[in-house]
Each structure stands twice: as C-alpha cells, then as structure tokens.
Amino acid sequence: MKNLQKITPKIKLINNPNKYQSSGRNLAILQAKFDLIAYIDGHSIADENWLSKLYSVYSELLVEDEKLIGVGSQHLNANETPLTKAIRTAFNSYLGGRYFTSFSQRNNLQKVFTTYACLYNKNKLTEIGLYNENLKKGEDLELNWRLTKQ
C-alpha cells in the first residue's frame, strides 16, 4: 500500500488499532474531507465508471427523496473461486435475499434493504451513528438495517 501511496499521494493510510472493518470504516469516514463517501472492498472489482454511476444515481434519487442517505451497486468478484460462485448463487436465491439486496444480479435499478459497494452522505451516515464497532462481522448488514428504519 505504501508503494501505491507514492504513486498516488491522495491515498492516505489510517492506523486501525482495533483491526476490525467496522472501526476502520468509521475512522476513514470521520477523516474524509468530502460530503460523499464511497467504498468497495478488496474482494471486489469496480468497473471503470463505478464512482460516476453511483454519483449520478445518488443525485437523481436525491431529487425524489431528500432523506436518501446512500446508494449501492453490484460488483464483480476479484477472484472467481468455487466459494465466490456459491456465495453469488446463494445471494441470488429467494432465501439469500434476491429481491431485497443489491448483491443479486439484475439489470434494473430498484430500492433494496441492504446493499454493498456504496456511496453515502457522510453527515447523514454520521447522524445515525456510523458502523457498530462491537460487530466483528456483518456490520454493513446492521448499518443497512438501521438505515431502513430511518
């Protein structure tokens, strides 16, 4: 990562003493300089226009719903393995939340209850308390659950 930081000085390394994703995400959000925050995890690949598409959709939907906190997207797995294929199959099943999550593969834009690879409004996200740092796994699902209650 330090090599990437030399090439692109915009990359900032943040020490995460708790070592959990939830606390690392919160640290990054709190240090972010801009009103909108986007993330994608290391196991995923974003297409070339990923960020501009997220911003475009967010901007359009915000006109319709001023309470909108964020939008998510689909992603490609960085490493196609039997496990990642099984996970994709599970998420695309009815039991896996096919109709309620952005993990399912579809071509149309629709409202879902949980999402991934998101663009969020920093202030609105901070108002609801950010990620729950007591959770070592599933912090994104819990955050999305709280967001849907708003």
GROMACS .gro file of C-alpha atoms in nm:
model
  150
    1MET     CA    1   0.000   0.000   0.000
    2LYS     CA    2   0.286   0.238   0.071
    3ASN     CA    3   0.403   0.190  -0.290
    4LEU     CA    4   0.059   0.297  -0.414
    5GLN     CA    5   0.074   0.595  -0.182
    6LYS     CA    6   0.398   0.707  -0.350
    7ILE     CA    7   0.233   0.686  -0.693
    8THR     CA    8  -0.094   0.844  -0.580
    9PRO     CA    9  -0.045   1.077  -0.286
   10LYS     CA   10  -0.424   1.106  -0.245
   11ILE     CA   11  -0.414   0.763  -0.077
   12LYS     CA   12  -0.399   0.805   0.298
   13LEU     CA   13  -0.308   0.518   0.527
   14ILE     CA   14  -0.503   0.518   0.852
   15ASN     CA   15  -0.398   0.319   1.157
   16ASN     CA   16  -0.680   0.098   1.281
   17PRO     CA   17  -0.575  -0.027   1.627
   18ASN     CA   18  -0.899  -0.228   1.669
   19LYS     CA   19  -0.820  -0.423   1.349
   20TYR     CA   20  -1.190  -0.464   1.265
   21GLN     CA   21  -1.354  -0.347   0.947
   22SER     CA   22  -1.627  -0.156   1.133
   23SER     CA   23  -1.380   0.060   1.325
   24GLY     CA   24  -1.161   0.107   1.016
   25ARG     CA   25  -1.457   0.228   0.814
   26ASN     CA   26  -1.556   0.469   1.091
   27LEU     CA   27  -1.204   0.609   1.114
   28ALA     CA   28  -1.197   0.667   0.739
   29ILE     CA   29  -1.542   0.829   0.735
   30LEU     CA   30  -1.453   1.065   1.016
   31GLN     CA   31  -1.132   1.171   0.839
   32ALA     CA   32  -1.295   1.214   0.498
   33LYS     CA   33  -1.286   1.569   0.362
   34PHE     CA   34  -1.592   1.548   0.138
   35ASP     CA   35  -1.968   1.523   0.190
   36LEU     CA   36  -1.999   1.197  -0.005
   37ILE     CA   37  -1.813   0.877   0.078
   38ALA     CA   38  -1.781   0.566  -0.138
   39TYR     CA   39  -1.630   0.229  -0.059
   40ILE     CA   40  -1.569  -0.108  -0.220
   41ASP     CA   41  -1.389  -0.396  -0.052
   42GLY     CA   42  -1.071  -0.568  -0.163
   43HIS     CA   43  -1.253  -0.881  -0.281
   44SER     CA   44  -1.436  -0.680  -0.546
   45ILE     CA   45  -1.364  -0.513  -0.876
   46ALA     CA   46  -1.536  -0.190  -0.973
   47ASP     CA   47  -1.595  -0.114  -1.337
   48GLU     CA   48  -1.426   0.190  -1.488
   49ASN     CA   49  -1.725   0.422  -1.435
   50TRP     CA   50  -1.834   0.282  -1.099
   51LEU     CA   51  -1.800   0.602  -0.898
   52SER     CA   52  -1.954   0.833  -1.159
   53LYS     CA   53  -2.251   0.594  -1.196
   54LEU     CA   54  -2.304   0.588  -0.820
   55TYR     CA   55  -2.290   0.967  -0.804
   56SER     CA   56  -2.530   1.004  -1.095
   57VAL     CA   57  -2.787   0.766  -0.943
   58TYR     CA   58  -2.750   0.925  -0.599
   59SER     CA   59  -2.803   1.275  -0.743
   60GLU     CA   60  -3.112   1.168  -0.938
   61LEU     CA   61  -3.270   0.986  -0.645
   62LEU     CA   62  -3.193   1.268  -0.401
   63VAL     CA   63  -3.422   1.496  -0.603
   64GLU     CA   64  -3.707   1.248  -0.542
   65ASP     CA   65  -3.621   1.174  -0.176
   66GLU     CA   66  -3.427   1.430   0.029
   67LYS     CA   67  -3.394   1.174   0.312
   68LEU     CA   68  -3.181   0.950   0.089
   69ILE     CA   69  -2.862   0.852   0.270
   70GLY     CA   70  -2.689   0.647   0.005
   71VAL     CA   71  -2.694   0.411  -0.291
   72GLY     CA   72  -2.520   0.083  -0.351
   73SER     CA   73  -2.407  -0.113  -0.651
   74GLN     CA   74  -2.331  -0.455  -0.780
   75HIS     CA   75  -1.974  -0.573  -0.813
   76LEU     CA   76  -1.757  -0.837  -0.971
   77ASN     CA   77  -1.552  -1.071  -0.758
   78ALA     CA   78  -1.180  -1.002  -0.780
   79ASN     CA   79  -1.110  -1.375  -0.767
   80GLU     CA   80  -1.361  -1.621  -0.912
   81THR     CA   81  -1.347  -1.936  -0.698
   82PRO     CA   82  -1.596  -2.211  -0.612
   83LEU     CA   83  -1.667  -2.022  -0.289
   84THR     CA   84  -1.742  -1.689  -0.461
   85LYS     CA   85  -1.966  -1.872  -0.711
   86ALA     CA   86  -2.152  -2.037  -0.423
   87ILE     CA   87  -2.195  -1.704  -0.244
   88ARG     CA   88  -2.329  -1.541  -0.562
   89THR     CA   89  -2.573  -1.830  -0.612
   90ALA     CA   90  -2.690  -1.802  -0.251
   91PHE     CA   91  -2.745  -1.426  -0.273
   92ASN     CA   92  -2.938  -1.470  -0.597
   93SER     CA   93  -3.179  -1.715  -0.434
   94TYR     CA   94  -3.501  -1.611  -0.264
   95LEU     CA   95  -3.362  -1.723   0.074
   96GLY     CA   96  -3.046  -1.521   0.013
   97GLY     CA   97  -3.245  -1.202  -0.027
   98ARG     CA   98  -3.262  -1.189  -0.405
   99TYR     CA   99  -3.538  -0.931  -0.401
  100PHE     CA  100  -3.408  -0.727  -0.110
  101THR     CA  101  -3.035  -0.684  -0.170
  102SER     CA  102  -2.809  -0.533  -0.434
  103PHE     CA  103  -2.595  -0.848  -0.424
  104SER     CA  104  -2.834  -1.018  -0.664
  105GLN     CA  105  -2.755  -0.987  -1.031
  106ARG     CA  106  -3.012  -0.778  -1.217
  107ASN     CA  107  -3.018  -0.508  -1.479
  108ASN     CA  108  -3.282  -0.276  -1.337
  109LEU     CA  109  -3.247  -0.012  -1.068
  110GLN     CA  110  -3.463  -0.069  -0.762
  111LYS     CA  111  -3.487   0.003  -0.392
  112VAL     CA  112  -3.338  -0.269  -0.169
  113PHE     CA  113  -3.296  -0.316   0.204
  114THR     CA  114  -2.927  -0.398   0.211
  115THR     CA  115  -2.650  -0.307  -0.025
  116TYR     CA  116  -2.279  -0.311  -0.085
  117ALA     CA  117  -2.016  -0.101  -0.262
  118CYS     CA  118  -2.193   0.216  -0.155
  119LEU     CA  119  -2.189   0.589  -0.187
  120TYR     CA  120  -2.316   0.757   0.131
  121ASN     CA  121  -2.382   1.108   0.252
  122LYS     CA  122  -2.121   1.149   0.527
  123ASN     CA  123  -2.326   1.378   0.751
  124LYS     CA  124  -2.639   1.162   0.737
  125LEU     CA  125  -2.433   0.849   0.799
  126THR     CA  126  -2.264   1.013   1.098
  127GLU     CA  127  -2.602   1.122   1.238
  128ILE     CA  128  -2.721   0.762   1.263
  129GLY     CA  129  -2.405   0.655   1.445
  130LEU     CA  130  -2.181   0.508   1.172
  131TYR     CA  131  -2.087   0.138   1.183
  132ASN     CA  132  -2.137  -0.059   1.503
  133GLU     CA  133  -1.782  -0.121   1.625
  134ASN     CA  134  -1.897  -0.401   1.856
  135LEU     CA  135  -1.958  -0.618   1.548
  136LYS     CA  136  -1.666  -0.807   1.402
  137LYS     CA  137  -1.871  -0.932   1.105
  138GLY     CA  138  -2.195  -0.819   0.948
  139GLU     CA  139  -2.151  -0.454   1.038
  140ASP     CA  140  -2.272  -0.349   0.694
  141LEU     CA  141  -2.593  -0.551   0.728
  142GLU     CA  142  -2.660  -0.399   1.069
  143LEU     CA  143  -2.593  -0.048   0.937
  144ASN     CA  144  -2.831  -0.104   0.647
  145TRP     CA  145  -3.094  -0.231   0.890
  146ARG     CA  146  -3.067   0.093   1.089
  147LEU     CA  147  -3.078   0.297   0.769
  148THR     CA  148  -3.401   0.132   0.658
  149LYS     CA  149  -3.560   0.227   0.989
  150GLN     CA  150  -3.483   0.597   0.921
   0.00000   0.00000   0.00000
